[in-house]
PDB file of C-alpha atoms in Angstrom:
ATOM      1  CA  MET A 117      39.735 -31.647 -10.119  1.00  0.00           C
ATOM      2  CA  ASN A 118      37.721 -28.461  -9.254  1.00  0.00           C
ATOM      3  CA  ARG A 119      39.547 -26.588 -11.999  1.00  0.00           C
ATOM      4  CA  ILE A 120      38.390 -29.162 -14.563  1.00  0.00           C
ATOM      5  CA  VAL A 121      34.754 -28.979 -13.390  1.00  0.00           C
ATOM      6  CA  LEU A 122      34.788 -25.176 -13.530  1.00  0.00           C
ATOM      7  CA  THR A 123      36.363 -25.204 -16.992  1.00  0.00           C
ATOM      8  CA  ILE A 124      33.789 -27.676 -18.302  1.00  0.00           C
ATOM      9  CA  ALA A 125      30.973 -25.629 -16.731  1.00  0.00           C
ATOM     10  CA  ALA A 126      32.352 -22.441 -18.316  1.00  0.00           C
ATOM     11  CA  LEU A 127      32.668 -24.071 -21.735  1.00  0.00           C
ATOM     12  CA  ALA A 128      29.126 -25.443 -21.491  1.00  0.00           C
ATOM     13  CA  GLY A 129      27.756 -22.041 -20.509  1.00  0.00           C
ATOM     14  CA  ILE A 130      26.662 -23.230 -17.085  1.00  0.00           C
ATOM     15  CA  ALA A 131      26.680 -20.551 -14.394  1.00  0.00           C
ATOM     16  CA  THR A 132      28.474 -21.382 -11.196  1.00  0.00           C
ATOM     17  CA  VAL A 133      27.619 -19.914  -7.836  1.00  0.00           C
ATOM     18  CA  THR A 134      30.512 -18.818  -5.689  1.00  0.00           C
ATOM     19  CA  GLY A 135      28.597 -17.512  -2.671  1.00  0.00           C
ATOM     20  CA  PRO A 136      25.166 -17.333  -1.069  1.00  0.00           C
ATOM     21  CA  ALA A 137      22.471 -15.480  -2.994  1.00  0.00           C
ATOM     22  CA  VAL A 138      21.342 -12.258  -1.371  1.00  0.00           C
ATOM     23  CA  ALA A 139      17.557 -11.806  -1.285  1.00  0.00           C
ATOM     24  CA  LYS A 140      16.125  -8.301  -1.247  1.00  0.00           C
ATOM     25  CA  GLU A 141      14.438  -7.679   2.101  1.00  0.00           C
ATOM     26  CA  ARG A 142      10.759  -6.741   1.817  1.00  0.00           C
ATOM     27  CA  LEU A 143       9.583  -3.944   4.091  1.00  0.00           C
ATOM     28  CA  THR A 144       6.615  -4.521   6.392  1.00  0.00           C
ATOM     29  CA  GLY A 145       3.491  -2.404   5.901  1.00  0.00           C
ATOM     30  CA  GLU A 146       4.399  -0.285   8.905  1.00  0.00           C
ATOM     31  CA  GLN A 147       7.901   0.304   7.525  1.00  0.00           C
ATOM     32  CA  GLN A 148       6.495   1.277   4.107  1.00  0.00           C
ATOM     33  CA  LEU A 149       4.127   3.785   5.722  1.00  0.00           C
ATOM     34  CA  GLU A 150       6.891   5.187   7.910  1.00  0.00           C
ATOM     35  CA  LYS A 151       9.052   5.714   4.817  1.00  0.00           C
ATOM     36  CA  MET A 152       6.179   7.520   3.013  1.00  0.00           C
ATOM     37  CA  LEU A 153       5.689   9.831   6.002  1.00  0.00           C
ATOM     38  CA  GLU A 154       9.354  10.838   6.369  1.00  0.00           C
ATOM     39  CA  GLY A 155       9.640  14.638   6.367  1.00  0.00           C
ATOM     40  CA  ARG A 156       5.886  15.131   6.887  1.00  0.00           C
ATOM     41  CA  VAL A 157       3.907  16.416   9.844  1.00  0.00           C
ATOM     42  CA  ALA A 158       0.476  15.089  10.849  1.00  0.00           C
ATOM     43  CA  GLY A 159      -2.452  17.497  10.846  1.00  0.00           C
ATOM     44  CA  LYS A 160      -5.895  17.366  12.424  1.00  0.00           C
ATOM     45  CA  PRO A 161      -7.838  14.196  11.456  1.00  0.00           C
ATOM     46  CA  GLN A 162     -10.797  14.775   9.148  1.00  0.00           C
ATOM     47  CA  ALA A 163     -14.016  12.764   8.857  1.00  0.00           C
ATOM     48  CA  CYS A 164     -14.098  13.069   5.034  1.00  0.00           C
ATOM     49  CA  ILE A 165     -11.909  13.897   2.071  1.00  0.00           C
ATOM     50  CA  SER A 166     -13.152  15.265  -1.223  1.00  0.00           C
ATOM     51  CA  ARG A 167     -12.927  13.498  -4.553  1.00  0.00           C
ATOM     52  CA  PHE A 168      -9.895  15.506  -5.746  1.00  0.00           C
ATOM     53  CA  GLN A 169      -7.949  14.430  -2.638  1.00  0.00           C
ATOM     54  CA  GLN A 170      -8.471  10.778  -3.570  1.00  0.00           C
ATOM     55  CA  ASP A 171      -5.980  10.853  -6.434  1.00  0.00           C
ATOM     56  CA  ASN A 172      -3.213   8.319  -6.496  1.00  0.00           C
ATOM     57  CA  MET A 173      -4.517   5.905  -3.835  1.00  0.00           C
ATOM     58  CA  LYS A 174      -1.995   3.387  -2.524  1.00  0.00           C
ATOM     59  CA  MET A 175      -2.898   0.367  -0.423  1.00  0.00           C
ATOM     60  CA  ILE A 176      -0.235  -0.690   2.062  1.00  0.00           C
ATOM     61  CA  ASP A 177      -0.673  -4.376   2.790  1.00  0.00           C
ATOM     62  CA  GLY A 178      -2.192  -4.972   6.245  1.00  0.00           C
ATOM     63  CA  THR A 179      -1.621  -1.365   7.325  1.00  0.00           C
ATOM     64  CA  ALA A 180      -3.314   1.635   5.685  1.00  0.00           C
ATOM     65  CA  LEU A 181      -4.697   3.417   2.647  1.00  0.00           C
ATOM     66  CA  VAL A 182      -2.833   6.508   1.457  1.00  0.00           C
ATOM     67  CA  TYR A 183      -4.543   9.074  -0.782  1.00  0.00           C
ATOM     68  CA  GLY A 184      -3.110  12.001  -2.689  1.00  0.00           C
ATOM     69  CA  ARG A 185       0.321  13.115  -3.762  1.00  0.00           C
ATOM     70  CA  GLY A 186       2.563  16.115  -3.560  1.00  0.00           C
ATOM     71  CA  LYS A 187       2.625  18.384  -0.529  1.00  0.00           C
ATOM     72  CA  THR A 188      -0.223  16.679   1.402  1.00  0.00           C
ATOM     73  CA  ILE A 189      -1.177  13.025   1.576  1.00  0.00           C
ATOM     74  CA  TRP A 190      -4.092  11.556   3.529  1.00  0.00           C
ATOM     75  CA  VAL A 191      -3.644   8.377   5.575  1.00  0.00           C
ATOM     76  CA  ASN A 192      -6.554   6.177   6.592  1.00  0.00           C
ATOM     77  CA  VAL A 193      -5.930   3.267   8.943  1.00  0.00           C
ATOM     78  CA  PRO A 194      -9.180   1.297   8.675  1.00  0.00           C
ATOM     79  CA  THR A 195     -10.825  -0.358  11.660  1.00  0.00           C
ATOM     80  CA  ASN A 196      -9.681  -3.697  10.212  1.00  0.00           C
ATOM     81  CA  PRO A 197      -6.309  -3.020   8.518  1.00  0.00           C
ATOM     82  CA  ASP A 198      -5.465  -6.731   8.437  1.00  0.00           C
ATOM     83  CA  SER A 199      -8.097  -7.015   5.668  1.00  0.00           C
ATOM     84  CA  LEU A 200      -5.921  -4.904   3.354  1.00  0.00           C
ATOM     85  CA  ASP A 201      -4.193  -7.273   0.962  1.00  0.00           C
ATOM     86  CA  ASP A 202      -2.179  -5.949  -1.957  1.00  0.00           C
ATOM     87  CA  SER A 203      -3.376  -8.876  -4.064  1.00  0.00           C
ATOM     88  CA  ASP A 204      -6.908  -7.396  -3.862  1.00  0.00           C
ATOM     89  CA  ILE A 205      -8.525  -4.443  -5.605  1.00  0.00           C
ATOM     90  CA  LEU A 206     -10.576  -1.894  -3.656  1.00  0.00           C
ATOM     91  CA  VAL A 207     -14.077  -1.151  -4.913  1.00  0.00           C
ATOM     92  CA  THR A 208     -15.497   2.106  -3.570  1.00  0.00           C
ATOM     93  CA  ARG A 209     -19.163   2.940  -3.992  1.00  0.00           C
ATOM     94  CA  GLN A 210     -19.259   6.641  -3.411  1.00  0.00           C
ATOM     95  CA  PHE A 211     -22.514   8.518  -2.964  1.00  0.00           C
ATOM     96  CA  GLY A 212     -21.598  12.153  -3.356  1.00  0.00           C
ATOM     97  CA  SER A 213     -18.307  13.952  -3.691  1.00  0.00           C
ATOM     98  CA  GLN A 214     -16.640  12.735  -0.507  1.00  0.00           C
ATOM     99  CA  LEU A 215     -15.171   9.588   0.968  1.00  0.00           C
ATOM    100  CA  CYS A 216     -15.916   9.479   4.689  1.00  0.00           C
ATOM    101  CA  ARG A 217     -15.192   7.743   7.944  1.00  0.00           C
ATOM    102  CA  MET A 218     -17.318   4.602   8.325  1.00  0.00           C
ATOM    103  CA  ASP A 219     -17.726   4.242   4.549  1.00  0.00           C
ATOM    104  CA  MET A 220     -17.362   0.624   3.567  1.00  0.00           C
ATOM    105  CA  VAL A 221     -15.004  -0.387   0.785  1.00  0.00           C
ATOM    106  CA  HIS A 222     -15.257  -3.850  -0.794  1.00  0.00           C
ATOM    107  CA  THR A 223     -12.221  -5.912  -1.677  1.00  0.00           C
ATOM    108  CA  VAL A 224     -12.071  -8.101  -4.775  1.00  0.00           C
ATOM    109  CA  ASP A 225      -9.455 -10.665  -5.760  1.00  0.00           C
ATOM    110  CA  ARG A 226      -7.225  -9.152  -8.451  1.00  0.00           C
ATOM    111  CA  MET A 227      -6.895 -12.366 -10.457  1.00  0.00           C
ATOM    112  CA  ASN A 228     -10.385 -13.898 -10.311  1.00  0.00           C
ATOM    113  CA  GLY A 229     -12.643 -10.948  -9.490  1.00  0.00           C
ATOM    114  CA  PHE A 230     -14.211 -12.693  -6.488  1.00  0.00           C
ATOM    115  CA  TYR A 231     -15.446 -10.734  -3.470  1.00  0.00           C
ATOM    116  CA  THR A 232     -12.947 -11.142  -0.619  1.00  0.00           C
ATOM    117  CA  GLY A 233     -14.252  -8.831   2.122  1.00  0.00           C
ATOM    118  CA  ASN A 234     -14.931  -5.346   3.437  1.00  0.00           C
ATOM    119  CA  VAL A 235     -12.782  -2.575   4.822  1.00  0.00           C
ATOM    120  CA  PHE A 236     -14.332   0.044   7.136  1.00  0.00           C
ATOM    121  CA  LEU A 237     -12.681   3.448   6.864  1.00  0.00           C
ATOM    122  CA  SER A 238     -11.679   5.551   9.855  1.00  0.00           C
ATOM    123  CA  GLU A 239     -10.649   9.218  10.014  1.00  0.00           C
ATOM    124  CA  PHE A 240      -8.311  10.633   7.389  1.00  0.00           C
ATOM    125  CA  VAL A 241      -5.104  12.137   8.755  1.00  0.00           C
ATOM    126  CA  PRO A 242      -3.361  14.721   6.546  1.00  0.00           C
ATOM    127  CA  TYR A 243       0.434  14.602   6.445  1.00  0.00           C
ATOM    128  CA  THR A 244       2.073  17.689   4.988  1.00  0.00           C
ATOM    129  CA  ARG A 245       5.636  17.943   3.752  1.00  0.00           C
ATOM    130  CA  THR A 246       7.651  20.327   5.922  1.00  0.00           C
ATOM    131  CA  ASN A 247      10.304  21.295   3.379  1.00  0.00           C
TER     132      ASN A 247
END
């Protein structure tokens, strides 16, 4: 009986499932940050970073903001990291050439453009690749 059902399904082009589907596990924000920092050493926290160090910003959902690329990256864990949502866009109003501790960054919904909140920056910690 099963052989007939499988043959009919194959002839009709219907896919059959022989085992449980395996879902790809999503890393937590902390795990993502830990992976980014592998092979890097933390330096002395800085109150501000300059505009050129703000290249390639990555928001890690509920955890941190990471700026830069290459040998040194800068990590900022805001005072309210739970407000970081990867479905939002960060809007930075910068007065001058630096982004500093206690600067406020607005969040906006990516789909609708509505204001969703504020993120208050803390110190920027440089992480430098050791190899």
